[in-house]
mmCIF file of C-alpha atoms in Angstrom:
data_model
loop_
_atom_site.group_PDB
_atom_site.id
_atom_site.type_symbol
_atom_site.label_atom_id
_atom_site.label_comp_id
_atom_site.label_asym_id
_atom_site.label_seq_id
_atom_site.Cartn_x
_atom_site.Cartn_y
_atom_site.Cartn_z
ATOM 1 C CA MET T 1 125.155 129.231 102.367
ATOM 2 C CA ALA T 2 128.246 131.709 103.579
ATOM 3 C CA ASP T 3 127.417 134.687 101.713
ATOM 4 C CA LEU T 4 123.563 134.499 102.920
ATOM 5 C CA GLU T 5 124.372 134.998 106.595
ATOM 6 C CA ALA T 6 126.954 137.119 106.059
ATOM 7 C CA SER T 7 124.190 139.711 103.772
ATOM 8 C CA ASP T 8 123.067 142.850 106.074
ATOM 9 C CA ALA T 9 119.638 141.554 104.102
ATOM 10 C CA PRO T 10 119.238 137.558 104.077
ATOM 11 C CA VAL T 11 116.105 137.681 102.741
ATOM 12 C CA ASP T 12 116.738 139.564 100.456
ATOM 13 C CA ALA T 13 119.544 138.267 99.351
ATOM 14 C CA LEU T 14 117.974 134.655 98.881
ATOM 15 C CA VAL T 15 115.177 136.179 97.050
ATOM 16 C CA SER T 16 117.488 137.350 94.665
ATOM 17 C CA GLY T 17 119.805 134.360 94.462
ATOM 18 C CA LEU T 18 116.842 131.442 93.518
ATOM 19 C CA GLU T 19 115.612 134.848 91.433
ATOM 20 C CA GLY T 20 119.087 133.673 89.612
ATOM 21 C CA PHE T 21 118.016 129.857 88.839
ATOM 22 C CA GLY T 22 114.872 130.635 88.140
ATOM 23 C CA TYR T 23 112.745 130.565 91.058
ATOM 24 C CA VAL T 24 110.632 133.446 91.637
ATOM 25 C CA ALA T 25 109.592 134.081 95.199
ATOM 26 C CA SER T 26 107.605 135.829 98.321
ATOM 27 C CA ARG T 27 109.369 137.299 101.542
ATOM 28 C CA ARG T 28 107.042 134.897 102.477
ATOM 29 C CA ILE T 29 108.666 131.971 100.989
ATOM 30 C CA ALA T 30 112.321 133.097 101.713
ATOM 31 C CA THR T 31 111.817 134.093 104.962
ATOM 32 C CA ALA T 32 110.660 130.192 105.470
ATOM 33 C CA LEU T 33 113.701 128.851 103.767
ATOM 34 C CA TYR T 34 116.360 130.961 105.175
ATOM 35 C CA LEU T 35 115.073 130.320 109.190
ATOM 36 C CA SER T 36 114.786 127.353 107.560
ATOM 37 C CA LEU T 37 118.456 126.779 107.372
ATOM 38 C CA ARG T 38 119.965 128.786 109.810
ATOM 39 C CA LEU T 39 117.888 126.369 112.393
ATOM 40 C CA LYS T 40 118.460 123.116 110.179
ATOM 41 C CA LYS T 41 115.153 122.110 110.975
ATOM 42 C CA PRO T 42 113.366 120.463 108.342
ATOM 43 C CA ILE T 43 110.927 122.057 105.620
ATOM 44 C CA LEU T 44 107.385 121.267 105.022
ATOM 45 C CA VAL T 45 105.329 122.735 102.177
ATOM 46 C CA GLU T 46 102.212 122.508 101.052
ATOM 47 C CA GLY T 47 100.207 123.490 99.052
ATOM 48 C CA ALA T 48 98.263 122.387 95.666
ATOM 49 C CA ALA T 49 100.097 120.523 93.264
ATOM 50 C CA GLY T 50 102.130 123.004 91.140
ATOM 51 C CA VAL T 51 102.644 125.464 93.111
ATOM 52 C CA GLY T 52 106.027 125.769 92.806
ATOM 53 C CA LYS T 53 107.208 123.348 96.092
ATOM 54 C CA THR T 54 110.003 120.568 94.012
ATOM 55 C CA GLU T 55 110.489 123.718 92.709
ATOM 56 C CA LEU T 56 111.872 125.825 95.795
ATOM 57 C CA ALA T 57 113.702 122.585 95.981
ATOM 58 C CA LEU T 58 115.399 121.922 92.819
ATOM 59 C CA SER T 59 116.222 126.070 92.885
ATOM 60 C CA THR T 60 117.554 125.553 96.493
ATOM 61 C CA SER T 61 119.983 123.190 95.247
ATOM 62 C CA GLN T 62 121.598 124.928 92.876
ATOM 63 C CA LEU T 63 121.674 128.091 94.855
ATOM 64 C CA LEU T 64 123.726 126.477 97.374
ATOM 65 C CA GLY T 65 125.492 124.420 95.207
ATOM 66 C CA LEU T 66 124.535 120.945 97.194
ATOM 67 C CA PRO T 67 123.426 117.886 94.918
ATOM 68 C CA LEU T 68 119.352 116.490 95.447
ATOM 69 C CA ILE T 69 119.230 113.546 96.790
ATOM 70 C CA ARG T 70 115.354 113.501 96.040
ATOM 71 C CA MET T 71 113.206 110.151 97.248
ATOM 72 C CA GLN T 72 109.232 109.958 95.982
ATOM 73 C CA CYS T 73 107.400 109.046 98.153
ATOM 74 C CA TYR T 74 103.779 107.129 97.036
ATOM 75 C CA GLU T 75 101.927 104.008 99.423
ATOM 76 C CA GLY T 76 103.370 101.166 100.403
ATOM 77 C CA LEU T 77 107.037 102.777 100.752
ATOM 78 C CA ASP T 78 108.949 100.777 103.259
ATOM 79 C CA GLU T 79 112.608 100.826 105.188
ATOM 80 C CA SER T 80 114.129 98.808 102.406
ATOM 81 C CA ARG T 81 112.894 101.776 99.862
ATOM 82 C CA VAL T 82 114.333 104.847 101.560
ATOM 83 C CA LEU T 83 116.822 103.535 104.004
ATOM 84 C CA TYR T 84 119.210 100.668 102.936
ATOM 85 C CA GLU T 85 119.137 96.907 101.250
ATOM 86 C CA TRP T 86 121.923 94.791 101.231
ATOM 87 C CA LYS T 87 124.076 93.758 97.270
ATOM 88 C CA TYR T 88 122.774 90.105 97.910
ATOM 89 C CA ALA T 89 125.129 89.267 94.787
ATOM 90 C CA LYS T 90 128.297 90.506 96.079
ATOM 91 C CA GLN T 91 127.239 89.083 99.335
ATOM 92 C CA LEU T 92 127.013 85.354 96.988
ATOM 93 C CA LEU T 93 129.942 86.118 95.384
ATOM 94 C CA TYR T 94 131.672 86.787 98.215
ATOM 95 C CA THR T 95 130.211 83.352 100.315
ATOM 96 C CA GLN T 96 132.054 81.818 96.503
ATOM 97 C CA LEU T 97 135.138 82.178 96.841
ATOM 98 C CA LEU T 98 135.256 82.179 101.207
ATOM 99 C CA LYS T 99 133.972 78.873 100.732
ATOM 100 C CA GLU T 100 136.766 77.455 98.434
ATOM 101 C CA ARG T 101 139.168 79.065 100.044
ATOM 102 C CA VAL T 102 137.891 78.539 103.987
ATOM 103 C CA GLY T 103 139.849 75.559 103.766
ATOM 104 C CA ASP T 104 142.563 76.855 104.269
ATOM 105 C CA LEU T 105 141.314 80.152 106.439
ATOM 106 C CA LEU T 106 140.364 77.296 108.961
ATOM 107 C CA GLU T 107 143.567 74.304 107.779
ATOM 108 C CA ASP T 108 145.974 76.085 110.919
ATOM 109 C CA ALA T 109 143.391 77.103 113.475
ATOM 110 C CA PRO T 110 144.560 75.484 116.874
ATOM 111 C CA SER T 111 141.342 74.644 118.014
ATOM 112 C CA MET T 112 137.789 74.980 117.668
ATOM 113 C CA ASP T 113 137.775 78.236 119.616
ATOM 114 C CA ASP T 114 140.009 79.744 117.169
ATOM 115 C CA ALA T 115 138.548 78.012 113.966
ATOM 116 C CA MET T 116 134.571 79.373 115.560
ATOM 117 C CA ALA T 117 136.327 83.232 116.122
ATOM 118 C CA ARG T 118 137.759 83.076 112.095
ATOM 119 C CA LEU T 119 134.256 81.997 111.436
ATOM 120 C CA ARG T 120 132.779 85.128 112.929
ATOM 121 C CA GLY T 121 134.560 86.928 111.678
ATOM 122 C CA VAL T 122 133.858 86.123 108.647
ATOM 123 C CA GLY T 123 130.573 85.899 108.786
ATOM 124 C CA ASP T 124 130.704 90.505 110.462
ATOM 125 C CA MET T 125 131.875 90.828 106.647
ATOM 126 C CA PHE T 126 128.672 89.788 105.385
ATOM 127 C CA PHE T 127 126.823 92.912 107.418
ATOM 128 C CA SER T 128 129.323 95.748 106.540
ATOM 129 C CA GLU T 129 129.675 98.790 104.728
ATOM 130 C CA ASP T 130 130.918 96.707 101.933
ATOM 131 C CA PHE T 131 127.771 95.240 101.300
ATOM 132 C CA LEU T 132 124.971 97.943 102.045
ATOM 133 C CA GLN T 133 123.476 99.827 99.406
ATOM 134 C CA PRO T 134 121.664 102.941 100.710
ATOM 135 C CA ARG T 135 119.247 104.432 99.896
ATOM 136 C CA PRO T 136 117.696 108.298 99.848
ATOM 137 C CA LEU T 137 117.821 108.673 103.473
ATOM 138 C CA LEU T 138 121.025 107.111 104.275
ATOM 139 C CA GLN T 139 122.717 108.579 101.361
ATOM 140 C CA SER T 140 121.862 112.065 102.461
ATOM 141 C CA LEU T 141 123.086 111.173 105.866
ATOM 142 C CA MET T 142 126.237 109.738 104.680
ATOM 143 C CA SER T 143 127.265 112.686 102.294
ATOM 144 C CA ASP T 144 130.278 113.836 103.939
ATOM 145 C CA ASP T 145 129.577 117.637 102.028
ATOM 146 C CA GLY T 146 125.895 118.459 102.798
ATOM 147 C CA CYS T 147 123.089 117.196 100.453
ATOM 148 C CA VAL T 148 119.822 118.735 99.881
ATOM 149 C CA LEU T 149 117.420 115.939 100.502
ATOM 150 C CA LEU T 150 113.832 116.001 98.791
ATOM 151 C CA ILE T 151 110.448 114.506 100.527
ATOM 152 C CA ASP T 152 108.195 114.403 98.130
ATOM 153 C CA GLU T 153 104.773 113.819 98.258
ATOM 154 C CA VAL T 154 105.263 112.711 102.062
ATOM 155 C CA ASP T 155 100.946 112.818 102.532
ATOM 156 C CA LYS T 156 101.725 109.308 100.018
ATOM 157 C CA THR T 157 102.641 107.625 102.756
ATOM 158 C CA ASP T 158 101.754 105.888 106.191
ATOM 159 C CA GLU T 159 101.542 106.869 110.317
ATOM 160 C CA ALA T 160 104.536 103.776 110.561
ATOM 161 C CA PHE T 161 107.256 106.402 107.304
ATOM 162 C CA GLU T 162 105.842 108.936 109.631
ATOM 163 C CA ALA T 163 107.517 107.679 112.636
ATOM 164 C CA LEU T 164 110.773 106.499 110.328
ATOM 165 C CA LEU T 165 111.170 110.414 109.310
ATOM 166 C CA LEU T 166 110.137 111.343 113.784
ATOM 167 C CA GLU T 167 113.738 108.943 114.566
ATOM 168 C CA THR T 168 115.971 109.562 111.230
ATOM 169 C CA LEU T 169 115.346 114.071 110.743
ATOM 170 C CA SER T 170 115.075 114.513 115.205
ATOM 171 C CA ALA T 171 118.608 114.005 115.637
ATOM 172 C CA TYR T 172 120.030 113.017 111.594
ATOM 173 C CA GLN T 173 120.911 109.366 112.411
ATOM 174 C CA VAL T 174 119.644 105.994 112.250
ATOM 175 C CA SER T 175 119.985 102.959 113.857
ATOM 176 C CA LEU T 176 121.034 99.934 111.432
ATOM 177 C CA PRO T 177 120.643 96.629 113.201
ATOM 178 C CA GLU T 178 123.568 94.860 111.707
ATOM 179 C CA ILE T 179 126.518 98.133 111.944
ATOM 180 C CA GLY T 180 125.107 100.486 114.616
ATOM 181 C CA VAL T 181 124.035 104.254 114.167
ATOM 182 C CA ILE T 182 124.951 106.259 111.001
ATOM 183 C CA LYS T 183 125.361 109.913 112.416
ATOM 184 C CA ALA T 184 125.852 112.613 109.681
ATOM 185 C CA SER T 185 128.871 114.575 109.264
ATOM 186 C CA THR T 186 126.752 117.197 108.109
ATOM 187 C CA PRO T 187 123.465 117.364 108.314
ATOM 188 C CA PRO T 188 121.393 117.641 105.397
ATOM 189 C CA ILE T 189 119.079 120.801 103.773
ATOM 190 C CA VAL T 190 115.667 119.024 104.047
ATOM 191 C CA PHE T 191 112.388 119.344 102.174
ATOM 192 C CA LEU T 192 109.256 117.662 103.120
ATOM 193 C CA THR T 193 106.155 118.278 100.554
ATOM 194 C CA SER T 194 102.830 118.107 100.362
ATOM 195 C CA ASN T 195 99.385 118.007 98.143
ATOM 196 C CA ASN T 196 97.660 117.708 101.759
ATOM 197 C CA ILE T 197 96.219 114.090 100.181
ATOM 198 C CA ARG T 198 95.882 113.331 104.433
ATOM 199 C CA GLU T 199 96.455 115.272 107.372
ATOM 200 C CA LEU T 200 100.413 115.034 108.566
ATOM 201 C CA GLY T 201 100.528 113.645 112.468
ATOM 202 C CA ASP T 202 101.437 116.781 114.129
ATOM 203 C CA ALA T 203 104.740 115.601 115.577
ATOM 204 C CA LEU T 204 106.174 115.909 112.269
ATOM 205 C CA LYS T 205 105.254 119.379 111.712
ATOM 206 C CA ARG T 206 107.074 120.638 114.969
ATOM 207 C CA ARG T 207 109.968 119.396 113.847
ATOM 208 C CA CYS T 208 109.617 121.196 110.779
ATOM 209 C CA ILE T 209 109.246 125.158 109.815
ATOM 210 C CA HIS T 210 105.959 124.519 107.605
ATOM 211 C CA LEU T 211 105.209 127.027 104.886
ATOM 212 C CA SER T 212 102.581 127.046 102.834
ATOM 213 C CA ILE T 213 102.099 128.200 99.054
ATOM 214 C CA PRO T 214 98.859 129.499 97.939
ATOM 215 C CA LEU T 215 98.667 129.893 94.295
ATOM 216 C CA PRO T 216 100.061 133.021 93.144
ATOM 217 C CA SER T 217 98.533 136.673 92.967
ATOM 218 C CA ALA T 218 98.648 138.390 89.235
ATOM 219 C CA GLU T 219 101.327 140.573 89.848
ATOM 220 C CA LEU T 220 103.600 137.074 91.346
ATOM 221 C CA GLU T 221 102.318 134.773 88.263
ATOM 222 C CA SER T 222 103.139 137.648 85.943
ATOM 223 C CA ARG T 223 106.870 138.192 86.993
ATOM 224 C CA ILE T 224 107.245 133.756 87.383
ATOM 225 C CA VAL T 225 106.264 134.042 83.525
ATOM 226 C CA GLU T 226 108.593 136.370 82.970
ATOM 227 C CA LYS T 227 111.107 134.528 84.381
ATOM 228 C CA ARG T 228 110.532 131.634 82.413
ATOM 229 C CA LEU T 229 109.586 133.170 79.041
ATOM 230 C CA PRO T 230 111.669 136.101 78.993
ATOM 231 C CA ASP T 231 110.875 136.018 75.342
ATOM 232 C CA ILE T 232 106.391 136.388 75.841
ATOM 233 C CA ALA T 233 105.520 139.281 75.275
ATOM 234 C CA SER T 234 103.688 141.571 77.756
ATOM 235 C CA GLN T 235 100.678 142.246 76.107
ATOM 236 C CA LEU T 236 100.265 138.362 75.500
ATOM 237 C CA ARG T 237 101.728 137.670 79.239
ATOM 238 C CA GLY T 238 99.399 139.809 80.923
ATOM 239 C CA GLU T 239 96.129 139.001 78.833
ATOM 240 C CA LEU T 240 96.981 134.980 79.868
ATOM 241 C CA VAL T 241 97.408 135.858 83.356
ATOM 242 C CA ALA T 242 94.590 137.690 83.855
ATOM 243 C CA PHE T 243 92.168 135.201 81.865
ATOM 244 C CA VAL T 244 94.339 132.374 83.940
ATOM 245 C CA GLN T 245 92.931 134.368 87.514
ATOM 246 C CA GLU T 246 89.461 134.590 86.285
ATOM 247 C CA LEU T 247 88.960 130.653 86.150
ATOM 248 C CA ARG T 248 90.564 130.233 89.321
ATOM 249 C CA HIS T 249 87.248 131.975 90.407
ATOM 250 C CA MET T 250 85.271 129.327 88.603
ATOM 251 C CA LYS T 251 84.341 126.166 90.522
ATOM 252 C CA LEU T 252 86.625 123.766 88.958
ATOM 253 C CA ARG T 253 87.536 120.254 89.943
ATOM 254 C CA LYS T 254 90.900 121.203 89.103
ATOM 255 C CA PRO T 255 92.168 125.071 88.857
ATOM 256 C CA PRO T 256 95.212 125.502 86.942
ATOM 257 C CA SER T 257 98.606 126.521 89.586
ATOM 258 C CA ILE T 258 101.372 127.483 87.749
ATOM 259 C CA SER T 259 103.573 124.704 86.247
ATOM 260 C CA GLU T 260 100.189 125.018 83.669
ATOM 261 C CA THR T 261 100.465 128.488 83.491
ATOM 262 C CA VAL T 262 104.015 128.409 82.911
ATOM 263 C CA GLU T 263 102.992 125.402 79.800
ATOM 264 C CA TRP T 264 100.052 127.198 78.566
ATOM 265 C CA ALA T 265 102.317 130.147 78.250
ATOM 266 C CA GLN T 266 104.753 128.338 76.629
ATOM 267 C CA SER T 267 102.474 126.327 74.042
ATOM 268 C CA LEU T 268 100.660 130.202 72.857
ATOM 269 C CA LEU T 269 104.557 130.833 71.745
ATOM 270 C CA ILE T 270 104.842 127.893 70.273
ATOM 271 C CA LEU T 271 102.142 128.649 68.724
ATOM 272 C CA HIS T 272 103.567 132.187 67.433
ATOM 273 C CA VAL T 273 100.112 133.733 69.029
ATOM 274 C CA GLU T 274 100.103 137.848 69.414
ATOM 275 C CA GLU T 275 97.191 137.402 71.782
ATOM 276 C CA LEU T 276 94.574 135.887 73.170
ATOM 277 C CA GLY T 277 91.411 134.892 71.234
ATOM 278 C CA VAL T 278 88.750 133.078 71.127
ATOM 279 C CA ASP T 279 89.229 130.067 69.363
ATOM 280 C CA VAL T 280 92.956 129.928 70.623
ATOM 281 C CA VAL T 281 91.868 129.762 73.824
ATOM 282 C CA ARG T 282 89.727 127.111 72.859
ATOM 283 C CA GLU T 283 92.080 125.483 71.344
ATOM 284 C CA THR T 284 94.930 125.010 74.141
ATOM 285 C CA LEU T 285 92.159 124.624 76.853
ATOM 286 C CA ASN T 286 93.248 121.259 77.244
ATOM 287 C CA VAL T 287 97.230 122.520 77.670
ATOM 288 C CA LEU T 288 95.659 124.343 80.474
ATOM 289 C CA LEU T 289 92.440 122.021 82.032
ATOM 290 C CA LYS T 290 92.902 118.209 83.030
ATOM 291 C CA PHE T 291 89.574 117.263 83.031
ATOM 292 C CA GLU T 292 87.075 117.106 80.813
ATOM 293 C CA SER T 293 84.296 119.063 82.992
ATOM 294 C CA ASP T 294 86.338 121.779 83.903
ATOM 295 C CA ILE T 295 87.498 122.598 79.674
ATOM 296 C CA ASP T 296 83.263 122.247 78.640
ATOM 297 C CA ALA T 297 82.701 124.407 81.789
ATOM 298 C CA VAL T 298 85.137 126.755 80.563
ATOM 299 C CA GLU T 299 84.898 126.327 77.110
ATOM 300 C CA ALA T 300 80.679 128.067 77.863
ATOM 301 C CA GLN T 301 81.928 130.719 79.005
ATOM 302 C CA ALA T 302 85.126 131.289 76.490
ATOM 303 C CA GLY T 303 83.896 135.010 75.240
ATOM 304 C CA ASP T 304 83.373 136.769 78.877
ATOM 305 C CA LEU T 305 86.444 135.463 80.348
ATOM 306 C CA VAL T 306 88.564 136.866 76.530
ATOM 307 C CA ARG T 307 86.775 140.024 76.949
ATOM 308 C CA ARG T 308 87.362 140.442 81.371
ATOM 309 C CA ALA T 309 91.303 139.193 80.782
ATOM 310 C CA LYS T 310 91.996 141.803 78.124
ATOM 311 C CA ALA T 311 89.862 144.660 80.316
ATOM 312 C CA THR T 312 91.435 143.809 83.242
ATOM 313 C CA ARG T 313 95.185 142.874 81.982
#
């Protein structure tokens, strides 16, 4: 981070740094990320599945040399799964040890008040950090050296969970009823990703730097494939990218994303394909497309699509 701040062109440095870890970012992506880092605000990354939202967080943690704490969201996610739980087994063991020694503990108590005071002191230990099991959100606040916190697919949670995030991320602290306030000594770098399954609340959006990642242009997608698969021939790379770009103009249930393009390119390499052909396209469409109706629609036009891809690459 210090290197970025010292740079005369920090956005360019960030683009270059991310590329060093395999993430090809546009200047728009790098600018949003840089501002998020400097303003110490979470970044909310939206876009279709597979456009590189999660990869952006992973590459950033590698670039900054910080551990990544990932919190995968799902419907019904509650506080106990993201904040903390108590180590019940350890508490039970402690109870058994205490039971054996409680007589010794109270034996020399001069009065009932003293005995009760000693018991109250013992009781408090049950709900101390010794018995606390931090979950991802709390782990990120307790990380003294900082970390990257990835809250993945936050749109799968409900409004109550959003309220918890608002409380926690507004001041990077959380209040635990049994212990008190825990505040981050080094605020985590927070990524929230959303596939737009549902609209997130305005309050959460206001607290974040917003970034929408669209499907890439042909030029950017070609660079991504080249970065991920440096051994792929230029001709094949150009043809398969042009083919995928053609598919995105069709009315498909699930157009291929960047990750599927890379997987398809990798599959073609494994099959020792040197140039795109109708037969190999038909045989490998299941790597690129996830619904049978989409495969049928593309297979019917495979010949024309391959010809156009070869002409426009």
